[in-house]
Amino acid sequence: LVAGAGAVGRRKTAALIDASPKLIRLVDPAPPHEEEKRLAAKARAANVTLLREERPFSPTDLDGCALAFAATGDKAVNRHIAALCRERDVLCNVADTPDLSDFLAPAAWRQANLQVAVSTCGASPALAGHIRDELAVFLDGRYSVLTQLLECLRPRLASLGFNAMQNKELFLK
């Protein structure tokens, strides 16, 4: 569930699509934003069902959920969602109050076989995004060949039956 389809909710939805869940429910009382067309296309391409419902959050939205993002822009509603999630054992990220969150969503960058995630532990998601963007420029293409090579070699080396420490030594040489 993503409660709230503002800029933060749309970013959370885009990140969820990358994780390929079967279903994402996005609820917000406002009419869909133009950017949601891109999200819908991205979801279709990833075989993810994206349900956009133009209405306020309802406690029944959590039925069957494993994960929720409270990004409504209303602190009281977000707190309510977090409390309901705790009662139902649903992991919850509260966009405007990291202390109420069960987890933090880092700013992530991915290129081929390399992924980098940056977090400021909730202190400043904007700063985390800035650092991620700087790292993306620095890393762009830098490890592409190496990660492709290791993708081919790793299964072969792992099949040799070495223990974890021996494997680590092999991969670091």
PDB file of C-alpha atoms in Angstrom:
ATOM      1  CA  LEU A   1       0.000   0.000   0.000  1.00  0.00           C
ATOM      2  CA  VAL A   2       1.082   3.535  -0.754  1.00  0.00           C
ATOM      3  CA  ALA A   3      -1.197   6.038   0.970  1.00  0.00           C
ATOM      4  CA  GLY A   4      -0.652   9.353  -0.745  1.00  0.00           C
ATOM      5  CA  ALA A   5       0.100  10.039  -4.408  1.00  0.00           C
ATOM      6  CA  GLY A   6       2.011  13.275  -4.013  1.00  0.00           C
ATOM      7  CA  ALA A   7       5.657  13.544  -5.029  1.00  0.00           C
ATOM      8  CA  VAL A   8       6.813  11.345  -2.120  1.00  0.00           C
ATOM      9  CA  GLY A   9       4.122   8.719  -2.696  1.00  0.00           C
ATOM     10  CA  ARG A  10       4.939   8.574  -6.401  1.00  0.00           C
ATOM     11  CA  ARG A  11       8.650   8.069  -5.616  1.00  0.00           C
ATOM     12  CA  LYS A  12       7.775   5.267  -3.182  1.00  0.00           C
ATOM     13  CA  THR A  13       5.508   3.694  -5.810  1.00  0.00           C
ATOM     14  CA  ALA A  14       8.260   3.815  -8.436  1.00  0.00           C
ATOM     15  CA  ALA A  15      10.697   2.141  -6.029  1.00  0.00           C
ATOM     16  CA  LEU A  16       8.148  -0.540  -5.186  1.00  0.00           C
ATOM     17  CA  ILE A  17       7.607  -1.290  -8.866  1.00  0.00           C
ATOM     18  CA  ASP A  18      11.358  -1.942  -9.139  1.00  0.00           C
ATOM     19  CA  ALA A  19      10.958  -4.621  -6.442  1.00  0.00           C
ATOM     20  CA  SER A  20       8.318  -6.397  -8.585  1.00  0.00           C
ATOM     21  CA  PRO A  21       5.514  -7.079  -6.114  1.00  0.00           C
ATOM     22  CA  LYS A  22       2.356  -8.616  -7.536  1.00  0.00           C
ATOM     23  CA  LEU A  23       0.152  -5.701  -6.522  1.00  0.00           C
ATOM     24  CA  ILE A  24       0.505  -2.090  -5.385  1.00  0.00           C
ATOM     25  CA  ARG A  25      -2.515  -0.160  -4.138  1.00  0.00           C
ATOM     26  CA  LEU A  26      -2.039   3.613  -4.396  1.00  0.00           C
ATOM     27  CA  VAL A  27      -4.748   5.650  -2.656  1.00  0.00           C
ATOM     28  CA  ASP A  28      -5.160   9.408  -2.672  1.00  0.00           C
ATOM     29  CA  PRO A  29      -8.270  11.617  -2.750  1.00  0.00           C
ATOM     30  CA  ALA A  30      -6.772  13.945  -5.374  1.00  0.00           C
ATOM     31  CA  PRO A  31      -7.148  13.258  -9.100  1.00  0.00           C
ATOM     32  CA  PRO A  32      -4.216  11.348 -10.618  1.00  0.00           C
ATOM     33  CA  HIS A  33      -1.099  13.363 -11.367  1.00  0.00           C
ATOM     34  CA  GLU A  34       0.238  13.370 -14.931  1.00  0.00           C
ATOM     35  CA  GLU A  35       3.340  11.467 -13.762  1.00  0.00           C
ATOM     36  CA  GLU A  36       1.145   8.534 -12.720  1.00  0.00           C
ATOM     37  CA  LYS A  37       0.782   7.577 -16.407  1.00  0.00           C
ATOM     38  CA  ARG A  38       4.518   6.847 -16.441  1.00  0.00           C
ATOM     39  CA  LEU A  39       4.164   4.821 -13.238  1.00  0.00           C
ATOM     40  CA  ALA A  40       1.297   2.824 -14.742  1.00  0.00           C
ATOM     41  CA  ALA A  41       3.373   2.075 -17.852  1.00  0.00           C
ATOM     42  CA  LYS A  42       6.361   1.089 -15.711  1.00  0.00           C
ATOM     43  CA  ALA A  43       4.135  -1.208 -13.641  1.00  0.00           C
ATOM     44  CA  ARG A  44       2.700  -2.891 -16.763  1.00  0.00           C
ATOM     45  CA  ALA A  45       6.198  -3.455 -18.151  1.00  0.00           C
ATOM     46  CA  ALA A  46       7.212  -5.097 -14.851  1.00  0.00           C
ATOM     47  CA  ASN A  47       4.027  -7.247 -14.669  1.00  0.00           C
ATOM     48  CA  VAL A  48       2.971  -5.383 -11.519  1.00  0.00           C
ATOM     49  CA  THR A  49      -0.687  -4.589 -10.962  1.00  0.00           C
ATOM     50  CA  LEU A  50      -0.988  -0.951  -9.922  1.00  0.00           C
ATOM     51  CA  LEU A  51      -4.398  -0.067  -8.514  1.00  0.00           C
ATOM     52  CA  ARG A  52      -4.914   3.707  -8.248  1.00  0.00           C
ATOM     53  CA  GLU A  53      -7.903   4.597  -6.124  1.00  0.00           C
ATOM     54  CA  GLU A  54      -9.082   8.210  -5.929  1.00  0.00           C
ATOM     55  CA  ARG A  55     -10.224   8.349  -2.314  1.00  0.00           C
ATOM     56  CA  PRO A  56      -8.827   8.854   1.194  1.00  0.00           C
ATOM     57  CA  PHE A  57      -7.051   6.073   3.061  1.00  0.00           C
ATOM     58  CA  SER A  58      -9.290   3.458   4.650  1.00  0.00           C
ATOM     59  CA  PRO A  59      -8.188   0.906   7.275  1.00  0.00           C
ATOM     60  CA  THR A  60      -9.374  -1.858   4.924  1.00  0.00           C
ATOM     61  CA  ASP A  61      -6.590  -0.785   2.522  1.00  0.00           C
ATOM     62  CA  LEU A  62      -4.218  -2.680   4.807  1.00  0.00           C
ATOM     63  CA  ASP A  63      -6.093  -5.978   4.396  1.00  0.00           C
ATOM     64  CA  GLY A  64      -3.641  -8.484   2.935  1.00  0.00           C
ATOM     65  CA  CYS A  65      -0.742  -6.016   2.901  1.00  0.00           C
ATOM     66  CA  ALA A  66       2.779  -6.891   3.915  1.00  0.00           C
ATOM     67  CA  LEU A  67       4.187  -3.385   3.501  1.00  0.00           C
ATOM     68  CA  ALA A  68       2.803   0.144   3.669  1.00  0.00           C
ATOM     69  CA  PHE A  69       4.060   3.634   2.963  1.00  0.00           C
ATOM     70  CA  ALA A  70       2.245   6.452   4.757  1.00  0.00           C
ATOM     71  CA  ALA A  71       2.887   9.480   2.557  1.00  0.00           C
ATOM     72  CA  THR A  72      -0.400  11.374   2.719  1.00  0.00           C
ATOM     73  CA  GLY A  73       1.049  14.755   3.637  1.00  0.00           C
ATOM     74  CA  ASP A  74      -1.132  14.751   6.750  1.00  0.00           C
ATOM     75  CA  LYS A  75       0.841  13.860   9.892  1.00  0.00           C
ATOM     76  CA  ALA A  76      -2.266  12.715  11.796  1.00  0.00           C
ATOM     77  CA  VAL A  77      -3.337  10.374   8.997  1.00  0.00           C
ATOM     78  CA  ASN A  78       0.198   9.046   8.650  1.00  0.00           C
ATOM     79  CA  ARG A  79       0.349   8.366  12.404  1.00  0.00           C
ATOM     80  CA  HIS A  80      -3.007   6.585  12.205  1.00  0.00           C
ATOM     81  CA  ILE A  81      -1.737   4.405   9.356  1.00  0.00           C
ATOM     82  CA  ALA A  82       1.424   3.574  11.331  1.00  0.00           C
ATOM     83  CA  ALA A  83      -0.640   2.599  14.405  1.00  0.00           C
ATOM     84  CA  LEU A  84      -2.898   0.360  12.328  1.00  0.00           C
ATOM     85  CA  CYS A  85       0.133  -1.244  10.707  1.00  0.00           C
ATOM     86  CA  ARG A  86       1.632  -2.051  14.113  1.00  0.00           C
ATOM     87  CA  GLU A  87      -1.657  -3.669  15.200  1.00  0.00           C
ATOM     88  CA  ARG A  88      -1.716  -5.783  12.023  1.00  0.00           C
ATOM     89  CA  ASP A  89       1.995  -6.644  11.815  1.00  0.00           C
ATOM     90  CA  VAL A  90       2.377  -4.721   8.555  1.00  0.00           C
ATOM     91  CA  LEU A  91       5.766  -3.079   8.018  1.00  0.00           C
ATOM     92  CA  CYS A  92       5.308   0.662   7.639  1.00  0.00           C
ATOM     93  CA  ASN A  93       7.421   3.564   6.445  1.00  0.00           C
ATOM     94  CA  VAL A  94       6.103   6.967   7.523  1.00  0.00           C
ATOM     95  CA  ALA A  95       7.382   9.578   5.102  1.00  0.00           C
ATOM     96  CA  ASP A  96       7.329  12.570   7.442  1.00  0.00           C
ATOM     97  CA  THR A  97       8.196  10.850  10.745  1.00  0.00           C
ATOM     98  CA  PRO A  98      11.079   8.363  10.549  1.00  0.00           C
ATOM     99  CA  ASP A  99      10.721   7.545  14.266  1.00  0.00           C
ATOM    100  CA  LEU A 100       7.334   5.959  13.549  1.00  0.00           C
ATOM    101  CA  SER A 101       8.748   3.862  10.719  1.00  0.00           C
ATOM    102  CA  ASP A 102       9.590   0.177  10.906  1.00  0.00           C
ATOM    103  CA  PHE A 103      12.172   0.670   8.171  1.00  0.00           C
ATOM    104  CA  LEU A 104      13.808   3.462   6.213  1.00  0.00           C
ATOM    105  CA  ALA A 105      13.921   3.518   2.438  1.00  0.00           C
ATOM    106  CA  PRO A 106      17.372   4.537   1.220  1.00  0.00           C
ATOM    107  CA  ALA A 107      18.072   6.569  -1.885  1.00  0.00           C
ATOM    108  CA  ALA A 108      19.172   3.897  -4.353  1.00  0.00           C
ATOM    109  CA  TRP A 109      20.990   3.880  -7.689  1.00  0.00           C
ATOM    110  CA  ARG A 110      21.364   0.851  -9.923  1.00  0.00           C
ATOM    111  CA  GLN A 111      23.311   0.215 -13.080  1.00  0.00           C
ATOM    112  CA  ALA A 112      23.525  -3.291 -14.511  1.00  0.00           C
ATOM    113  CA  ASN A 113      24.935  -5.494 -11.717  1.00  0.00           C
ATOM    114  CA  LEU A 114      25.771  -2.712  -9.286  1.00  0.00           C
ATOM    115  CA  GLN A 115      23.436  -1.140  -6.753  1.00  0.00           C
ATOM    116  CA  VAL A 116      24.262   1.519  -4.194  1.00  0.00           C
ATOM    117  CA  ALA A 117      21.947   2.660  -1.394  1.00  0.00           C
ATOM    118  CA  VAL A 118      22.441   5.741   0.758  1.00  0.00           C
ATOM    119  CA  SER A 119      20.616   6.648   3.956  1.00  0.00           C
ATOM    120  CA  THR A 120      20.918   9.497   6.411  1.00  0.00           C
ATOM    121  CA  CYS A 121      18.870   7.440   8.901  1.00  0.00           C
ATOM    122  CA  GLY A 122      15.881   9.661   8.277  1.00  0.00           C
ATOM    123  CA  ALA A 123      17.698  12.920   9.009  1.00  0.00           C
ATOM    124  CA  SER A 124      17.502  14.194   5.428  1.00  0.00           C
ATOM    125  CA  PRO A 125      16.152  12.141   2.525  1.00  0.00           C
ATOM    126  CA  ALA A 126      17.057  15.058   0.243  1.00  0.00           C
ATOM    127  CA  LEU A 127      20.709  14.841   1.294  1.00  0.00           C
ATOM    128  CA  ALA A 128      20.664  11.061   0.778  1.00  0.00           C
ATOM    129  CA  GLY A 129      19.342  11.655  -2.742  1.00  0.00           C
ATOM    130  CA  HIS A 130      22.051  14.234  -3.405  1.00  0.00           C
ATOM    131  CA  ILE A 131      24.796  11.858  -2.234  1.00  0.00           C
ATOM    132  CA  ARG A 132      23.280   9.063  -4.346  1.00  0.00           C
ATOM    133  CA  ASP A 133      23.359  11.327  -7.402  1.00  0.00           C
ATOM    134  CA  GLU A 134      27.007  12.249  -6.784  1.00  0.00           C
ATOM    135  CA  LEU A 135      27.916   8.574  -6.396  1.00  0.00           C
ATOM    136  CA  ALA A 136      26.064   7.756  -9.612  1.00  0.00           C
ATOM    137  CA  VAL A 137      28.233  10.217 -11.533  1.00  0.00           C
ATOM    138  CA  PHE A 138      31.388   8.809  -9.925  1.00  0.00           C
ATOM    139  CA  LEU A 139      30.439   5.151 -10.450  1.00  0.00           C
ATOM    140  CA  ASP A 140      28.842   5.449 -13.887  1.00  0.00           C
ATOM    141  CA  GLY A 141      30.316   2.582 -15.903  1.00  0.00           C
ATOM    142  CA  ARG A 142      33.323   2.268 -13.602  1.00  0.00           C
ATOM    143  CA  TYR A 143      32.616  -1.326 -12.494  1.00  0.00           C
ATOM    144  CA  SER A 144      30.479  -2.575 -15.391  1.00  0.00           C
ATOM    145  CA  VAL A 145      33.016  -4.997 -16.854  1.00  0.00           C
ATOM    146  CA  LEU A 146      34.087  -6.304 -13.448  1.00  0.00           C
ATOM    147  CA  THR A 147      30.529  -6.983 -12.269  1.00  0.00           C
ATOM    148  CA  GLN A 148      29.710  -8.758 -15.536  1.00  0.00           C
ATOM    149  CA  LEU A 149      32.828 -10.904 -15.207  1.00  0.00           C
ATOM    150  CA  LEU A 150      32.043 -11.770 -11.590  1.00  0.00           C
ATOM    151  CA  GLU A 151      28.484 -12.663 -12.551  1.00  0.00           C
ATOM    152  CA  CYS A 152      29.928 -15.339 -14.842  1.00  0.00           C
ATOM    153  CA  LEU A 153      32.690 -16.493 -12.512  1.00  0.00           C
ATOM    154  CA  ARG A 154      30.847 -16.607  -9.195  1.00  0.00           C
ATOM    155  CA  PRO A 155      28.743 -19.736  -9.853  1.00  0.00           C
ATOM    156  CA  ARG A 156      31.825 -21.576 -11.092  1.00  0.00           C
ATOM    157  CA  LEU A 157      33.933 -20.565  -8.116  1.00  0.00           C
ATOM    158  CA  ALA A 158      31.095 -21.306  -5.694  1.00  0.00           C
ATOM    159  CA  SER A 159      30.783 -24.813  -7.140  1.00  0.00           C
ATOM    160  CA  LEU A 160      34.331 -25.589  -5.966  1.00  0.00           C
ATOM    161  CA  GLY A 161      32.965 -26.061  -2.445  1.00  0.00           C
ATOM    162  CA  PHE A 162      35.158 -23.580  -0.595  1.00  0.00           C
ATOM    163  CA  ASN A 163      33.962 -22.123   2.711  1.00  0.00           C
ATOM    164  CA  ALA A 164      32.817 -18.513   3.021  1.00  0.00           C
ATOM    165  CA  MET A 165      36.241 -17.172   4.027  1.00  0.00           C
ATOM    166  CA  GLN A 166      37.975 -18.913   1.124  1.00  0.00           C
ATOM    167  CA  ASN A 167      35.374 -17.555  -1.295  1.00  0.00           C
ATOM    168  CA  LYS A 168      35.866 -14.056   0.097  1.00  0.00           C
ATOM    169  CA  GLU A 169      39.614 -14.309  -0.462  1.00  0.00           C
ATOM    170  CA  LEU A 170      39.088 -15.463  -4.047  1.00  0.00           C
ATOM    171  CA  PHE A 171      36.699 -12.642  -4.863  1.00  0.00           C
ATOM    172  CA  LEU A 172      38.885  -9.954  -3.330  1.00  0.00           C
ATOM    173  CA  LYS A 173      42.034 -10.943  -5.216  1.00  0.00           C
TER     174      LYS A 173
END
